[in-house]
Every structure is written in C-alpha cells, then in structure tokens.
C-alpha cells in the first residue's frame, strides 16, 4: 500500500512538472494520469537506451521524461 502511494505521488509530481514544461494547463487529475503513464513509458524507453535510474530521484526523472514524451506525442496528434 505504501509503495502505491509513493508511486502515485511520484506520478503526480512528474506529471505536474511535465505540464509546466510543456505548458499544457491541465489540472491535477490529468497531471496524475500523465505522470503515471509517463512512469510506464519512461520505464520502457530508458532501459532501451542503456539508462537504468535508481532511487527516488531516478524514479522521478524516469516518470518526468516519460510524461514529456507522452505530452509531446499528444501535441503531435492534436
């Protein structure tokens, strides 16, 4: 249960930061969704290029990078 809460908090922070960088203006719920999906995307993409971040900061960076990729792809679609 505790790890789920940490995962959601990391997703929320990463999604919020990505929304600020990409200037999307989405709310907190959207930031949480973007951050959580970004964590999965980053967790898939980063090992493919040889990066294996560890620890809390590494997880946050992974989710942030994945969220940026997700928001960039969403902007391309729209």
Backbone as a chain_set.jsonl record, in Angstrom:
{"seq": "XXXXXXXXXXXXXXXXXXXXXXXXXXXXXXXXXXXXXXXXXXXXXXXXXXXXXXXXXXXXXXXXXXXXXXXXXXXXXX", "coords": {"N": [[0.831, -1.197, 0.0], [1.929, 1.212, 0.79], [3.939, 1.592, -1.125], [2.393, 1.984, -3.385], [1.233, 4.45, -2.856], [3.531, 6.062, -2.834], [4.296, 5.71, -5.506], [2.121, 6.945, -6.803], [2.394, 9.577, -5.855], [4.894, 10.264, -6.917], [4.187, 10.064, -9.615], [2.28, 12.128, -9.748], [3.832, 14.42, -9.158], [5.747, 14.282, -11.237], [4.05, 14.435, -13.472], [2.899, 16.958, -13.053], [5.185, 18.604, -13.227], [5.916, 18.053, -15.887], [3.667, 19.06, -17.197], [4.017, 21.763, -16.625], [6.418, 22.325, -17.966], [5.73, 21.724, -20.624], [3.645, 23.418, -20.937], [0.772, 22.901, -20.802], [-1.503, 23.347, -19.258], [-3.177, 21.644, -17.885], [-5.158, 20.061, -15.276], [-4.789, 18.782, -11.848], [-5.644, 16.09, -11.728], [-5.347, 15.24, -14.366], [-2.608, 15.635, -14.515], [-1.721, 13.681, -12.743], [-2.51, 11.356, -14.104], [-1.033, 11.633, -16.481], [1.551, 11.608, -15.388], [1.697, 9.03, -14.193], [1.282, 7.354, -16.424], [3.467, 8.272, -17.826], [5.517, 7.295, -16.21], [5.436, 4.573, -16.784], [6.001, 4.671, -19.535], [8.536, 5.924, -19.539], [9.901, 4.015, -18.012], [9.969, 1.976, -19.821], [11.287, 3.075, -22.068], [13.813, 4.218, -21.239], [15.598, 2.059, -20.343], [15.982, 0.921, -22.854], [17.758, 2.592, -24.102], [19.946, 2.263, -22.582], [19.967, 3.39, -20.021], [19.539, 3.19, -16.553], [17.972, 4.354, -14.184], [17.992, 4.789, -10.622], [16.566, 4.76, -7.32], [14.751, 7.355, -5.54], [14.939, 9.898, -6.823], [15.795, 9.055, -9.339], [13.563, 7.551, -10.134], [11.677, 9.593, -10.25], [12.761, 11.211, -12.279], [12.617, 9.381, -14.395], [9.815, 9.058, -14.663], [9.171, 11.705, -15.253], [10.539, 12.17, -17.709], [9.219, 10.271, -19.295], [6.621, 11.334, -19.138], [6.971, 13.781, -20.449], [7.532, 12.824, -23.028], [5.077, 11.578, -23.566], [3.286, 13.807, -23.479], [4.353, 15.29, -25.587], [3.851, 13.576, -27.755], [1.054, 13.596, -27.64], [0.591, 16.282, -28.303], [1.466, 16.239, -30.941], [-0.455, 14.607, -32.101], [-2.774, 16.094, -31.748]], "CA": [[0.0, 0.0, 0.0], [2.81, 2.37, 0.896], [4.627, 1.791, -2.399], [1.407, 2.533, -4.317], [1.112, 5.879, -2.546], [4.769, 6.699, -3.315], [4.205, 5.696, -6.968], [1.157, 7.972, -7.204], [2.973, 10.892, -5.557], [5.915, 10.495, -7.946], [3.448, 10.324, -10.849], [1.671, 13.455, -9.661], [4.891, 15.431, -9.258], [6.31, 14.222, -12.593], [3.035, 14.948, -14.393], [2.779, 18.404, -12.851], [6.373, 19.222, -13.806], [5.827, 17.942, -17.353], [2.648, 20.026, -17.632], [4.606, 23.097, -16.536], [7.416, 22.463, -19.021], [5.061, 21.694, -21.928], [2.625, 24.472, -20.887], [-0.498, 22.335, -21.252], [-2.594, 23.921, -18.482], [-4.068, 20.594, -17.379], [-5.336, 20.048, -13.833], [-4.047, 17.802, -11.053], [-6.024, 14.724, -12.091], [-4.662, 14.976, -15.637], [-1.178, 15.544, -14.21], [-1.515, 12.368, -12.137], [-2.622, 10.357, -15.169], [0.131, 11.809, -17.356], [2.737, 11.174, -14.647], [1.689, 7.572, -14.026], [1.548, 6.79, -17.751], [4.846, 8.631, -18.123], [6.403, 6.379, -15.491], [5.491, 3.338, -17.566], [6.689, 4.956, -20.79], [9.948, 6.122, -19.207], [10.445, 2.731, -17.578], [10.166, 1.167, -21.019], [12.214, 3.706, -23.006], [15.168, 4.477, -20.73], [16.481, 0.889, -20.456], [16.286, 0.653, -24.26], [18.921, 3.391, -24.485], [21.034, 1.946, -21.671], [19.896, 4.124, -18.753], [18.821, 2.468, -15.514], [17.94, 5.211, -12.992], [17.603, 4.117, -9.38], [16.251, 5.632, -6.203], [13.597, 8.245, -5.647], [15.206, 10.892, -7.866], [15.809, 8.335, -10.603], [12.175, 7.244, -10.489], [11.025, 10.852, -10.615], [13.273, 11.584, -13.603], [12.063, 8.437, -15.359], [8.42, 9.426, -14.875], [9.162, 13.019, -15.894], [10.917, 12.002, -19.118], [8.112, 9.585, -19.949], [5.494, 12.261, -19.236], [7.303, 14.727, -21.521], [7.347, 12.098, -24.286], [3.636, 11.408, -23.746], [2.679, 15.095, -23.826], [4.823, 15.639, -26.924], [3.079, 12.76, -28.698], [-0.32, 14.096, -27.639], [0.585, 17.523, -29.069], [1.581, 15.883, -32.357], [-1.749, 14.064, -32.548], [-3.746, 17.201, -31.817]], "C": [[0.875, 1.26, 0.0], [3.519, 2.65, -0.43], [3.673, 2.339, -3.462], [1.253, 4.03, -4.099], [2.342, 6.629, -3.041], [4.742, 6.777, -4.837], [3.26, 6.787, -7.457], [1.686, 9.379, -6.952], [4.052, 11.233, -6.581], [5.245, 10.804, -9.275], [2.835, 11.705, -10.868], [2.714, 14.548, -9.839], [5.468, 15.464, -10.676], [5.322, 14.774, -13.613], [2.871, 16.45, -14.276], [3.967, 19.129, -13.474], [6.332, 19.187, -15.334], [4.789, 18.91, -17.906], [3.18, 21.444, -17.598], [5.598, 23.328, -17.666], [6.743, 22.567, -20.389], [3.93, 22.719, -22.031], [1.265, 23.994, -21.418], [-1.686, 22.917, -20.501], [-3.583, 22.897, -17.963], [-4.105, 20.644, -15.86], [-4.567, 18.929, -13.158], [-4.387, 16.368, -11.42], [-5.337, 14.332, -13.404], [-3.16, 14.841, -15.413], [-0.852, 14.18, -13.609], [-1.544, 11.288, -13.209], [-1.41, 10.424, -16.092], [1.399, 11.309, -16.663], [2.82, 9.671, -14.491], [1.954, 6.891, -15.37], [2.983, 7.085, -18.176], [5.849, 7.735, -17.421], [6.534, 5.061, -16.245], [6.264, 3.55, -18.87], [8.193, 5.133, -20.544], [10.621, 4.838, -18.768], [10.682, 1.78, -18.734], [11.28, 1.742, -21.9], [13.652, 3.819, -22.488], [16.072, 3.245, -20.754], [16.842, 0.546, -21.905], [17.501, 1.44, -24.734], [20.076, 3.233, -23.495], [21.046, 2.707, -20.363], [19.027, 3.349, -17.767], [18.813, 3.299, -14.231], [17.448, 4.436, -11.768], [17.313, 5.16, -8.31], [15.08, 6.55, -6.502], [13.781, 9.273, -6.757], [15.212, 10.236, -9.237], [14.407, 7.979, -11.075], [11.422, 8.496, -10.922], [11.483, 11.309, -12.002], [12.726, 10.667, -14.696], [10.621, 8.799, -15.693], [8.309, 10.767, -15.594], [9.487, 12.912, -17.383], [9.803, 11.306, -19.888], [6.903, 10.482, -20.128], [5.73, 13.302, -20.327], [7.086, 14.064, -22.881], [5.858, 11.947, -24.58], [2.968, 12.713, -24.156], [3.108, 15.558, -25.214], [4.046, 14.867, -27.987], [1.623, 13.217, -28.784], [-0.434, 15.413, -28.42], [0.688, 17.245, -30.569], [0.256, 15.362, -32.9], [-2.774, 15.165, -32.697], [-3.226, 18.215, -32.779]], "O": [[0.591, 2.235, -0.697], [3.681, 3.808, -0.816], [4.099, 3.08, -4.348], [1.153, 4.792, -5.06], [2.217, 7.714, -3.608], [5.124, 7.8, -5.407], [3.568, 7.482, -8.426], [1.448, 10.28, -7.757], [4.117, 12.365, -7.061], [5.679, 11.706, -9.992], [2.866, 12.385, -11.894], [2.498, 15.498, -10.592], [5.657, 16.537, -11.25], [5.716, 15.503, -14.523], [2.72, 17.142, -15.282], [3.798, 20.136, -14.161], [6.672, 20.169, -15.994], [4.997, 19.513, -18.958], [2.83, 22.253, -18.457], [5.62, 24.405, -18.262], [7.131, 23.392, -21.216], [3.325, 22.871, -23.093], [0.69, 24.58, -22.334], [-2.782, 22.978, -21.056], [-4.717, 23.246, -17.633], [-3.205, 21.195, -15.227], [-3.794, 18.215, -13.797], [-3.503, 15.511, -11.425], [-4.813, 13.226, -13.532], [-2.511, 14.017, -16.056], [0.179, 13.589, -13.93], [-0.69, 10.401, -13.22], [-0.83, 9.396, -16.443], [2.231, 10.656, -17.293], [3.896, 9.092, -14.64], [2.755, 5.96, -15.449], [3.636, 6.254, -18.807], [6.913, 7.442, -17.968], [7.626, 4.499, -16.333], [7.078, 2.713, -19.26], [9.017, 4.56, -21.257], [11.778, 4.592, -19.108], [11.51, 0.875, -18.635], [12.115, 0.999, -22.416], [14.599, 3.543, -23.224], [17.229, 3.367, -21.154], [17.889, -0.051, -22.157], [18.198, 1.016, -25.655], [21.06, 3.969, -23.554], [22.049, 2.675, -19.651], [17.927, 2.908, -18.1], [19.552, 2.998, -13.294], [16.601, 3.549, -11.872], [17.766, 6.301, -8.396], [14.501, 6.515, -7.588], [12.866, 9.493, -7.551], [14.689, 10.802, -10.197], [14.094, 8.089, -12.261], [10.622, 8.455, -11.856], [10.664, 11.748, -12.809], [12.409, 11.124, -15.794], [10.243, 8.842, -16.863], [7.444, 10.941, -16.452], [8.793, 13.492, -18.218], [9.477, 11.703, -21.007], [6.225, 10.408, -21.153], [4.802, 13.668, -21.048], [6.518, 14.677, -23.785], [5.423, 12.161, -25.712], [2.163, 12.725, -25.088], [2.313, 16.154, -25.94], [3.632, 15.435, -28.997], [1.03, 13.226, -29.863], [-1.425, 15.642, -29.114], [0.068, 17.939, -31.374], [-0.106, 15.652, -34.041], [-3.552, 15.178, -33.651], [-3.871, 19.239, -33.005]]}, "num_chains": 1, "name": "protein.A"}
